mmCIF file of C-alpha atoms and ligand atoms in Angstrom:
data_model
loop_
_atom_site.group_PDB
_atom_site.id
_atom_site.type_symbol
_atom_site.label_atom_id
_atom_site.label_comp_id
_atom_site.label_asym_id
_atom_site.label_seq_id
_atom_site.Cartn_x
_atom_site.Cartn_y
_atom_site.Cartn_z
ATOM 1 C CA MET A 1 112.381 79.358 140.892
ATOM 2 C CA LEU A 2 111.169 82.884 140.117
ATOM 3 C CA ASN A 3 110.779 84.221 136.620
ATOM 4 C CA ARG A 4 109.089 87.500 135.803
ATOM 5 C CA VAL A 5 106.687 89.468 137.967
ATOM 6 C CA ASN A 6 103.204 88.722 136.642
ATOM 7 C CA HIS A 7 101.250 91.254 138.673
ATOM 8 C CA VAL A 8 101.070 93.414 141.759
ATOM 9 C CA ALA A 9 97.658 93.349 143.435
ATOM 10 C CA ILE A 10 95.982 96.298 145.120
ATOM 11 C CA ALA A 11 92.898 95.821 147.297
ATOM 12 C CA VAL A 12 90.419 98.632 146.692
ATOM 13 C CA PRO A 13 87.131 99.578 148.356
ATOM 14 C CA ASP A 14 85.411 100.428 145.043
ATOM 15 C CA LEU A 15 86.491 98.664 141.853
ATOM 16 C CA ALA A 16 84.660 101.016 139.489
ATOM 17 C CA VAL A 17 86.307 104.086 141.020
ATOM 18 C CA ALA A 18 89.759 102.471 140.946
ATOM 19 C CA ALA A 19 89.312 101.256 137.348
ATOM 20 C CA ALA A 20 88.184 104.712 136.240
ATOM 21 C CA PHE A 21 91.277 106.270 137.846
ATOM 22 C CA TYR A 22 93.665 103.923 136.009
ATOM 23 C CA ARG A 23 91.755 104.204 132.728
ATOM 24 C CA ASP A 24 90.728 107.867 132.628
ATOM 25 C CA VAL A 25 93.428 109.628 134.646
ATOM 26 C CA LEU A 26 96.488 107.417 134.107
ATOM 27 C CA GLY A 27 95.498 106.332 130.605
ATOM 28 C CA ALA A 28 96.034 102.600 131.182
ATOM 29 C CA GLU A 29 94.283 99.692 129.489
ATOM 30 C CA VAL A 30 91.798 98.250 132.001
ATOM 31 C CA SER A 31 89.981 94.898 131.715
ATOM 32 C CA GLU A 32 86.350 94.171 132.510
ATOM 33 C CA PRO A 33 85.748 92.923 136.091
ATOM 34 C CA VAL A 34 85.939 89.152 136.560
ATOM 35 C CA ASP A 35 84.276 87.394 139.508
ATOM 36 C CA LEU A 36 86.593 84.749 140.948
ATOM 37 C CA ILE A 37 84.086 82.883 143.097
ATOM 38 C CA ASP A 38 86.685 80.331 144.266
ATOM 39 C CA HIS A 39 88.920 83.126 145.527
ATOM 40 C CA GLY A 40 86.201 85.393 146.962
ATOM 41 C CA VAL A 41 87.262 88.410 144.911
ATOM 42 C CA THR A 42 86.301 90.395 141.861
ATOM 43 C CA SER A 43 89.360 91.463 139.915
ATOM 44 C CA ILE A 44 90.213 93.921 137.176
ATOM 45 C CA PHE A 45 93.567 93.793 135.407
ATOM 46 C CA VAL A 46 95.416 96.936 134.396
ATOM 47 C CA GLN A 47 97.912 96.277 131.606
ATOM 48 C CA ILE A 48 101.249 98.059 132.030
ATOM 49 C CA SER A 49 103.980 97.515 129.459
ATOM 50 C CA ASN A 50 106.093 95.197 131.603
ATOM 51 C CA MET A 51 103.519 93.775 134.037
ATOM 52 C CA LYS A 52 99.925 93.993 135.254
ATOM 53 C CA LEU A 53 98.196 95.463 138.241
ATOM 54 C CA GLU A 54 95.329 93.463 139.709
ATOM 55 C CA LEU A 55 92.651 95.601 141.371
ATOM 56 C CA LEU A 56 90.783 93.444 143.907
ATOM 57 C CA ALA A 57 87.480 93.921 145.668
ATOM 58 C CA PRO A 58 85.686 91.470 147.993
ATOM 59 C CA LEU A 59 83.150 89.035 146.527
ATOM 60 C CA GLY A 60 80.751 87.226 148.865
ATOM 61 C CA GLU A 61 80.604 87.177 152.647
ATOM 62 C CA ASN A 62 83.820 85.326 153.429
ATOM 63 C CA SER A 63 86.174 87.139 151.091
ATOM 64 C CA PRO A 64 89.830 86.727 152.090
ATOM 65 C CA ILE A 65 90.383 90.442 151.461
ATOM 66 C CA SER A 66 87.555 91.737 153.689
ATOM 67 C CA GLY A 67 89.800 91.759 156.754
ATOM 68 C CA TYR A 68 92.526 93.565 154.840
ATOM 69 C CA LEU A 69 90.114 96.290 153.722
ATOM 70 C CA ALA A 70 88.709 96.622 157.232
ATOM 71 C CA LYS A 71 92.254 97.464 158.383
ATOM 72 C CA ASN A 72 93.048 99.524 155.274
ATOM 73 C CA PRO A 73 89.757 101.190 154.308
ATOM 74 C CA ALA A 74 91.347 103.302 151.574
ATOM 75 C CA GLY A 75 92.869 100.162 149.992
ATOM 76 C CA GLY A 76 96.501 99.131 149.760
ATOM 77 C CA LEU A 77 99.145 96.844 148.314
ATOM 78 C CA HIS A 78 97.882 93.301 148.815
ATOM 79 C CA HIS A 79 100.221 90.804 147.113
ATOM 80 C CA LEU A 80 102.914 90.218 144.508
ATOM 81 C CA CYS A 81 102.683 87.431 141.935
ATOM 82 C CA PHE A 82 105.743 85.797 140.359
ATOM 83 C CA GLU A 83 105.703 83.390 137.447
ATOM 84 C CA VAL A 84 107.244 79.951 137.883
ATOM 85 C CA LYS A 85 107.732 77.082 135.420
ATOM 86 C CA ASP A 86 106.548 74.247 137.643
ATOM 87 C CA ILE A 87 104.014 75.056 140.359
ATOM 88 C CA GLN A 88 104.017 71.538 141.851
ATOM 89 C CA GLY A 89 107.806 71.512 142.067
ATOM 90 C CA SER A 90 107.860 75.032 143.530
ATOM 91 C CA THR A 91 105.220 74.079 146.117
ATOM 92 C CA ALA A 92 107.284 71.046 147.147
ATOM 93 C CA VAL A 93 110.423 73.197 147.575
ATOM 94 C CA LEU A 94 108.512 75.742 149.678
ATOM 95 C CA GLU A 95 106.937 73.131 151.919
ATOM 96 C CA ALA A 96 110.289 71.377 152.387
ATOM 97 C CA SER A 97 111.702 74.771 153.459
ATOM 98 C CA GLY A 98 109.010 75.274 156.105
ATOM 99 C CA VAL A 99 107.013 77.884 154.197
ATOM 100 C CA ARG A 100 103.290 77.497 154.752
ATOM 101 C CA VAL A 101 101.553 77.180 151.384
ATOM 102 C CA LEU A 102 97.965 78.334 151.818
ATOM 103 C CA ASN A 103 96.317 76.308 149.058
ATOM 104 C CA GLN A 104 96.906 73.435 146.711
ATOM 105 C CA PRO A 105 97.569 74.727 143.171
ATOM 106 C CA LYS A 106 94.237 75.883 141.734
ATOM 107 C CA PRO A 107 93.285 78.028 138.747
ATOM 108 C CA GLY A 108 93.719 81.750 139.385
ATOM 109 C CA ALA A 109 92.602 84.854 137.544
ATOM 110 C CA HIS A 110 94.319 83.789 134.308
ATOM 111 C CA GLY A 111 93.130 80.181 134.478
ATOM 112 C CA ARG A 112 96.702 79.086 135.316
ATOM 113 C CA PRO A 113 97.471 77.232 138.562
ATOM 114 C CA ILE A 114 98.413 79.489 141.472
ATOM 115 C CA ILE A 115 99.401 79.180 145.129
ATOM 116 C CA PHE A 116 99.751 81.685 147.956
ATOM 117 C CA MET A 117 102.352 81.598 150.750
ATOM 118 C CA HIS A 118 101.659 82.614 154.348
ATOM 119 C CA PRO A 119 102.861 86.222 154.717
ATOM 120 C CA LYS A 120 104.375 85.471 158.130
ATOM 121 C CA ASP A 121 106.786 83.144 156.312
ATOM 122 C CA THR A 122 107.608 85.732 153.617
ATOM 123 C CA PHE A 123 108.595 88.832 155.610
ATOM 124 C CA GLY A 124 105.099 90.253 155.851
ATOM 125 C CA CYS A 125 104.404 90.295 152.115
ATOM 126 C CA LEU A 126 101.743 87.962 150.697
ATOM 127 C CA LEU A 127 103.328 86.171 147.721
ATOM 128 C CA GLU A 128 101.517 84.353 144.914
ATOM 129 C CA LEU A 129 103.133 82.020 142.395
ATOM 130 C CA GLU A 130 101.536 81.385 138.998
ATOM 131 C CA GLU A 131 102.605 78.677 136.573
ATOM 132 C CA ALA A 132 103.392 80.497 133.344
ATOM 133 C CA SER A 133 102.137 79.066 130.063
HETATM 134 CO CO1 CO B 201 97.006 87.805 142.227
#
């Protein structure tokens, strides 16, 4: 089911500070912030040669990452995203295997359909799948 890693996401308390670190200290190519209202986050992508980092900050009052940042005020690793060919087929396989899929496929940060799996069903690591173009 899994193809390449698309991104690793890091929740951060201050997007501008985190973006400046990756851009100015580490010399990486950093995108402009994008508000993902549906997902309750603002995200910035950092382009690395073989993958991306997604820097995430809460957007709105019910952001799904607010609780994570309350527990990890300095920020921390938040999720991994793998590319798949067929998100509907992958979702069906996961659900048939007893993995809780947290959302129906919906457009993510790249406009491609994504799903998240319940971290209690994936060894404590929040996993995202994105249908690759
Ligand atoms: Co992501």
